[in-house]
CSV table of C-alpha atoms in Angstrom, one decimal:
chain,number,residue,atom,x,y,z
A,148,MET,CA,-15.5,-19.5,15.2
A,149,THR,CA,-12.0,-19.8,13.8
A,150,ARG,CA,-9.8,-16.8,12.8
A,151,PHE,CA,-7.8,-17.3,9.7
A,152,ALA,CA,-5.0,-14.9,8.7
A,153,LEU,CA,-4.4,-14.5,4.9
A,154,THR,CA,-1.5,-13.0,3.0
A,155,LEU,CA,-2.8,-11.4,-0.2
A,156,GLU,CA,-1.0,-10.5,-3.4
A,157,PHE,CA,-3.0,-8.4,-5.9
A,158,ASP,CA,-2.8,-6.2,-8.9
A,159,GLY,CA,-4.9,-3.1,-8.0
A,160,THR,CA,-5.5,-2.0,-11.6
A,161,PRO,CA,-9.1,-3.3,-12.0
A,162,PHE,CA,-10.2,-2.4,-8.5
A,163,PHE,CA,-11.5,0.7,-6.8
A,164,GLY,CA,-9.2,0.0,-3.8
A,165,LEU,CA,-9.0,-2.8,-1.2
A,166,GLN,CA,-12.0,-1.8,0.9
A,167,ARG,CA,-15.6,-2.3,-0.4
A,168,GLN,CA,-16.8,0.6,-2.5
A,169,LYS,CA,-20.2,1.7,-3.7
A,170,ASP,CA,-19.1,2.7,-7.1
A,171,GLY,CA,-17.0,-0.3,-8.2
A,172,PRO,CA,-15.3,-3.6,-7.5
A,173,SER,CA,-12.9,-4.0,-4.6
A,174,VAL,CA,-10.4,-6.6,-3.4
A,175,GLN,CA,-12.4,-7.0,-0.2
A,176,GLN,CA,-15.6,-7.8,-2.2
A,177,ALA,CA,-13.8,-10.3,-4.4
A,178,VAL,CA,-12.3,-12.2,-1.4
A,179,GLU,CA,-15.5,-12.2,0.6
A,180,GLU,CA,-17.5,-13.5,-2.4
A,181,ALA,CA,-15.0,-16.2,-3.0
A,182,ALA,CA,-15.1,-17.2,0.6
A,183,TYR,CA,-18.9,-17.4,0.4
A,184,ARG,CA,-18.7,-19.8,-2.6
A,185,VAL,CA,-16.2,-21.9,-0.7
A,186,LEU,CA,-17.8,-21.9,2.8
A,187,GLY,CA,-21.4,-21.1,2.3
A,188,GLU,CA,-21.2,-18.4,4.9
A,189,GLU,CA,-20.7,-14.7,4.8
A,190,VAL,CA,-17.4,-13.4,6.1
A,191,ARG,CA,-16.0,-9.9,6.8
A,192,LEU,CA,-12.4,-9.3,5.6
A,193,HIS,CA,-10.2,-7.0,7.7
A,194,SER,CA,-6.8,-5.9,6.4
A,195,ALA,CA,-3.6,-4.3,7.7
A,196,GLY,CA,-3.9,-1.3,5.4
A,197,ARG,CA,-6.1,0.5,2.9
A,198,THR,CA,-5.1,0.9,-0.7
A,199,ASP,CA,-6.5,3.3,-3.2
A,200,SER,CA,-7.8,2.5,-6.7
A,201,GLY,CA,-4.8,1.2,-8.8
A,202,VAL,CA,-2.5,0.5,-5.8
A,203,HIS,CA,-1.0,-3.0,-5.7
A,204,ALA,CA,0.1,-5.4,-2.8
A,205,LEU,CA,2.8,-8.0,-2.6
A,206,ALA,CA,1.9,-9.2,0.9
A,207,MET,CA,-1.2,-7.6,2.4
A,208,ARG,CA,-2.1,-9.2,5.7
A,209,SER,CA,-5.9,-9.8,6.3
A,210,HIS,CA,-8.2,-12.0,8.3
A,211,PHE,CA,-11.7,-13.3,8.7
A,212,ASP,CA,-13.6,-15.5,11.1
A,213,ILE,CA,-15.5,-18.6,9.9
A,214,GLU,CA,-17.6,-21.3,11.5
A,215,LYS,CA,-16.9,-24.2,9.1
A,216,GLU,CA,-14.0,-26.5,9.9
A,217,ILE,CA,-11.4,-26.5,7.2
A,218,GLU,CA,-7.6,-26.9,6.9
A,219,PRO,CA,-5.7,-23.7,6.1
A,220,PHE,CA,-4.1,-25.2,3.0
A,221,ARG,CA,-7.5,-26.4,1.6
A,222,LEU,CA,-9.0,-23.0,2.3
A,223,MET,CA,-6.1,-21.2,0.5
A,224,GLU,CA,-6.4,-23.5,-2.5
A,225,ALA,CA,-10.2,-23.1,-2.7
A,226,LEU,CA,-10.1,-19.4,-2.4
A,227,ASN,CA,-7.5,-19.1,-5.2
A,228,ALA,CA,-9.7,-21.3,-7.4
A,229,HIS,CA,-12.7,-19.1,-6.8
A,230,LEU,CA,-10.8,-15.8,-7.1
A,231,ARG,CA,-10.0,-16.5,-10.8
A,232,PRO,CA,-9.8,-14.6,-13.1
A,233,ASP,CA,-9.4,-11.7,-10.7
A,234,PRO,CA,-5.7,-10.7,-10.2
A,235,ILE,CA,-5.7,-11.7,-6.5
A,236,ALA,CA,-3.9,-14.6,-4.9
A,237,VAL,CA,-3.8,-15.9,-1.4
A,238,THR,CA,-0.1,-16.7,-0.9
A,239,HIS,CA,-0.4,-17.9,2.8
A,240,CYS,CA,-3.1,-19.0,5.1
A,241,GLU,CA,-3.0,-19.9,8.8
A,242,VAL,CA,-5.1,-20.1,11.9
A,243,VAL,CA,-4.4,-17.4,14.5
A,244,ALA,CA,-5.5,-16.5,18.0
A,245,ASP,CA,-9.0,-15.0,18.4
A,246,ASP,CA,-7.4,-11.7,19.7
A,247,TRP,CA,-5.1,-11.3,16.7
A,248,HIS,CA,-6.2,-8.6,14.4
A,249,SER,CA,-4.7,-7.8,11.0
A,250,ARG,CA,-5.1,-4.1,11.5
A,251,PHE,CA,-5.0,-3.4,15.2
A,252,SER,CA,-2.3,-5.9,16.0
A,253,CYS,CA,-0.1,-4.5,13.2
A,254,SER,CA,3.0,-2.5,14.5
A,255,GLY,CA,4.4,-1.4,11.2
A,256,ARG,CA,3.7,-1.1,7.5
A,257,ALA,CA,6.1,-0.8,4.5
A,258,TYR,CA,5.5,0.4,1.0
A,259,VAL,CA,7.7,0.7,-2.1
A,260,TYR,CA,7.0,3.1,-4.9
A,261,ARG,CA,8.4,2.2,-8.4
A,262,ILE,CA,9.3,4.8,-11.0
A,263,ALA,CA,10.3,3.8,-14.5
A,264,ASN,CA,12.9,6.5,-15.4
A,265,ARG,CA,13.0,6.1,-19.1
A,266,ARG,CA,11.6,7.6,-22.3
A,267,ALA,CA,10.6,4.3,-24.0
A,268,PRO,CA,7.0,3.3,-23.4
A,269,LEU,CA,6.3,0.6,-20.8
A,270,THR,CA,5.1,-2.7,-22.3
A,271,LEU,CA,5.4,-5.6,-19.8
A,272,GLU,CA,4.9,-3.4,-16.8
A,273,LYS,CA,2.4,-0.9,-18.0
A,274,ASP,CA,0.2,0.2,-15.0
A,275,ARG,CA,2.9,-1.2,-12.6
A,276,LEU,CA,5.2,1.8,-12.5
A,277,TRP,CA,5.0,5.5,-12.8
A,278,GLN,CA,6.9,6.5,-16.0
A,279,VAL,CA,9.0,9.7,-15.6
A,280,PRO,CA,11.0,10.4,-18.8
A,281,GLN,CA,13.1,13.2,-17.4
A,282,ASP,CA,16.4,12.2,-15.8
A,283,LEU,CA,16.0,11.8,-12.1
A,284,ASP,CA,18.8,12.5,-9.6
A,285,HIS,CA,18.1,9.7,-7.2
A,286,GLU,CA,20.9,10.7,-4.8
A,287,ALA,CA,19.4,14.2,-4.4
A,288,MET,CA,16.0,12.6,-3.9
A,289,HIS,CA,17.4,10.4,-1.1
A,290,ARG,CA,19.1,13.4,0.6
A,291,ALA,CA,16.0,15.4,0.5
A,292,ALA,CA,13.9,12.5,1.8
A,293,GLN,CA,15.8,12.4,5.1
A,294,ALA,CA,14.1,15.6,6.2
A,295,LEU,CA,10.8,13.7,6.4
A,296,VAL,CA,12.1,10.9,8.6
A,297,GLY,CA,11.1,11.1,12.2
A,298,LEU,CA,8.1,12.5,14.1
A,299,HIS,CA,6.4,15.3,12.2
A,300,ASP,CA,3.1,17.0,11.3
A,301,PHE,CA,2.5,15.7,7.8
A,302,THR,CA,-0.5,17.9,7.0
A,303,THR,CA,1.2,18.9,3.7
A,304,PHE,CA,1.3,15.3,2.6
A,305,ARG,CA,-2.2,14.4,3.7
A,306,SER,CA,-5.2,14.0,1.5
A,307,VAL,CA,-8.1,16.4,2.3
A,308,HIS,CA,-10.2,13.2,2.6
A,309,CYS,CA,-8.0,11.6,5.2
A,310,GLN,CA,-9.9,10.4,8.2
A,311,ALA,CA,-7.0,10.0,10.6
A,312,GLU,CA,-7.5,11.9,13.9
A,313,SER,CA,-4.1,13.5,13.8
A,314,PRO,CA,-1.6,14.5,11.0
A,315,ILE,CA,1.3,13.7,13.3
A,316,LYS,CA,3.1,10.5,12.3
A,317,THR,CA,6.5,9.0,12.8
A,318,LEU,CA,8.2,8.0,9.5
A,319,ASP,CA,10.8,5.3,10.2
A,320,ARG,CA,12.3,5.1,6.7
A,321,LEU,CA,12.3,7.0,3.4
A,322,ASP,CA,15.1,5.7,1.1
A,323,VAL,CA,15.6,6.2,-2.6
A,324,GLU,CA,17.6,3.9,-4.7
A,325,ARG,CA,18.2,3.2,-8.4
A,326,ASP,CA,18.4,-0.1,-10.2
A,327,GLY,CA,19.1,0.6,-13.9
A,328,ASP,CA,16.3,2.7,-15.2
A,329,GLU,CA,14.1,2.0,-12.2
A,330,VAL,CA,14.0,4.3,-9.2
A,331,ARG,CA,12.5,2.9,-6.0
A,332,ILE,CA,11.3,4.8,-2.9
A,333,HIS,CA,11.0,2.7,0.2
A,334,ALA,CA,8.8,4.0,3.1
A,335,ALA,CA,8.1,2.4,6.5
A,336,ALA,CA,6.1,3.6,9.5
A,337,ARG,CA,3.7,2.3,12.1
A,338,SER,CA,0.9,3.9,10.0
A,339,PHE,CA,0.5,6.3,7.2
A,340,LEU,CA,-2.0,9.1,6.4
A,341,HIS,CA,-4.2,8.9,3.3
A,342,HIS,CA,-2.0,9.7,0.2
A,343,GLN,CA,1.0,10.3,2.4
A,344,VAL,CA,3.4,8.0,0.4
A,345,ARG,CA,2.2,9.2,-3.0
A,346,SER,CA,2.4,12.8,-1.9
A,347,MET,CA,6.0,12.4,-0.6
A,348,VAL,CA,7.0,10.6,-3.8
A,349,GLY,CA,5.5,13.3,-6.0
A,350,CYS,CA,7.6,16.0,-4.3
A,351,LEU,CA,10.7,13.8,-4.3
A,352,ALA,CA,10.3,13.4,-8.1
A,353,LEU,CA,10.3,17.2,-8.4
A,354,VAL,CA,13.6,17.3,-6.6
A,355,GLY,CA,15.0,14.5,-8.8
A,356,MET,CA,13.9,16.5,-11.9
A,357,GLY,CA,15.7,19.6,-10.6
A,358,ARG,CA,12.4,21.6,-10.4
A,359,TRP,CA,12.7,21.7,-6.6
A,360,ARG,CA,15.8,22.3,-4.7
A,361,GLU,CA,16.5,19.7,-2.0
A,362,THR,CA,15.7,22.0,0.9
A,363,ARG,CA,12.2,22.8,-0.5
A,364,LEU,CA,10.9,19.4,0.7
A,365,ALA,CA,11.7,20.3,4.3
A,366,GLU,CA,10.0,23.7,3.7
A,367,ALA,CA,6.9,22.0,2.4
A,368,LEU,CA,6.8,19.8,5.5
A,369,GLN,CA,7.2,22.9,7.8
A,370,ALA,CA,4.4,24.7,5.9
A,371,ARG,CA,1.8,22.2,7.3
A,372,ASP,CA,-0.4,23.2,4.3
A,373,ARG,CA,-1.7,21.0,1.5
A,374,GLN,CA,-1.2,24.0,-0.8
A,375,ALA,CA,2.5,23.6,-0.4
A,376,LEU,CA,2.4,20.2,-2.0
A,377,GLY,CA,4.0,20.1,-5.4
A,378,LEU,CA,2.8,16.9,-6.9
A,379,ASN,CA,0.8,13.8,-5.9
A,380,ALA,CA,2.3,10.7,-7.6
A,381,PRO,CA,-0.2,8.4,-9.4
A,382,PRO,CA,-1.4,5.2,-7.6
A,383,HIS,CA,-0.1,2.6,-10.0
A,384,GLY,CA,3.5,2.8,-8.9
A,385,LEU,CA,2.7,2.0,-5.3
A,386,TYR,CA,2.9,-1.4,-3.6
A,387,PHE,CA,2.1,-2.5,-0.1
A,388,VAL,CA,5.0,-4.8,0.7
A,389,ARG,CA,4.9,-5.8,4.4
A,390,ALA,CA,2.8,-5.7,7.6
A,391,VAL,CA,4.8,-6.1,10.8
A,392,TYR,CA,3.5,-7.7,14.0
A,393,PRO,CA,5.0,-7.9,17.4
A,394,ASP,CA,5.4,-11.7,17.3
A,395,ASP,CA,7.2,-11.7,13.9
A,396,THR,CA,10.6,-13.5,14.0
């Protein structure tokens, strides 16, 4: 058996998430079915993170093991040919050690959340950003966000369906920046709770609108209560952007 690591880019709009679902199509299912058509063998795709329905990825790291001998470039080209017309692309493919694991070897994950802060409807990037027509104070959002950086109990920002053993996580980065009418929230940590990024973004948006004072974000964190959450941002503005591994240069 040979282990191949893949880097996946995908538009999450038509999928019920990355992992296989009973109720609808998933990115995992599409890749596994493409691999079967290429290789004639069933594979199991493992990935660095899990994404909800509608969430996108710029560089999701995944892997599977196969018996057939094939060059990485040929495998990448063949997978991309069989993934069409699904909005999934394999942007990199390589052979890795048998003990390398896309999920368990991963030491860090990074996301970006994109907000279109304008009144005009989205056309080219519909379903790619969350549109917020009210003016957002991105500087106030950034200041408020720093209360969440570090080791905390993130129960308030955790989905009731989260399967993590503990709500305690270390958030390494939560920065807010503006580029024209787009506000971007960058989040990085070793791992995240289910809905954590979207929940943090939703509350930061309330700060940006002036509906929450800056200190209320810290108060929501301290409450350790999902009832203290102000807003859960929609999935379509969220992108998985990077998985970090100890041997990365």
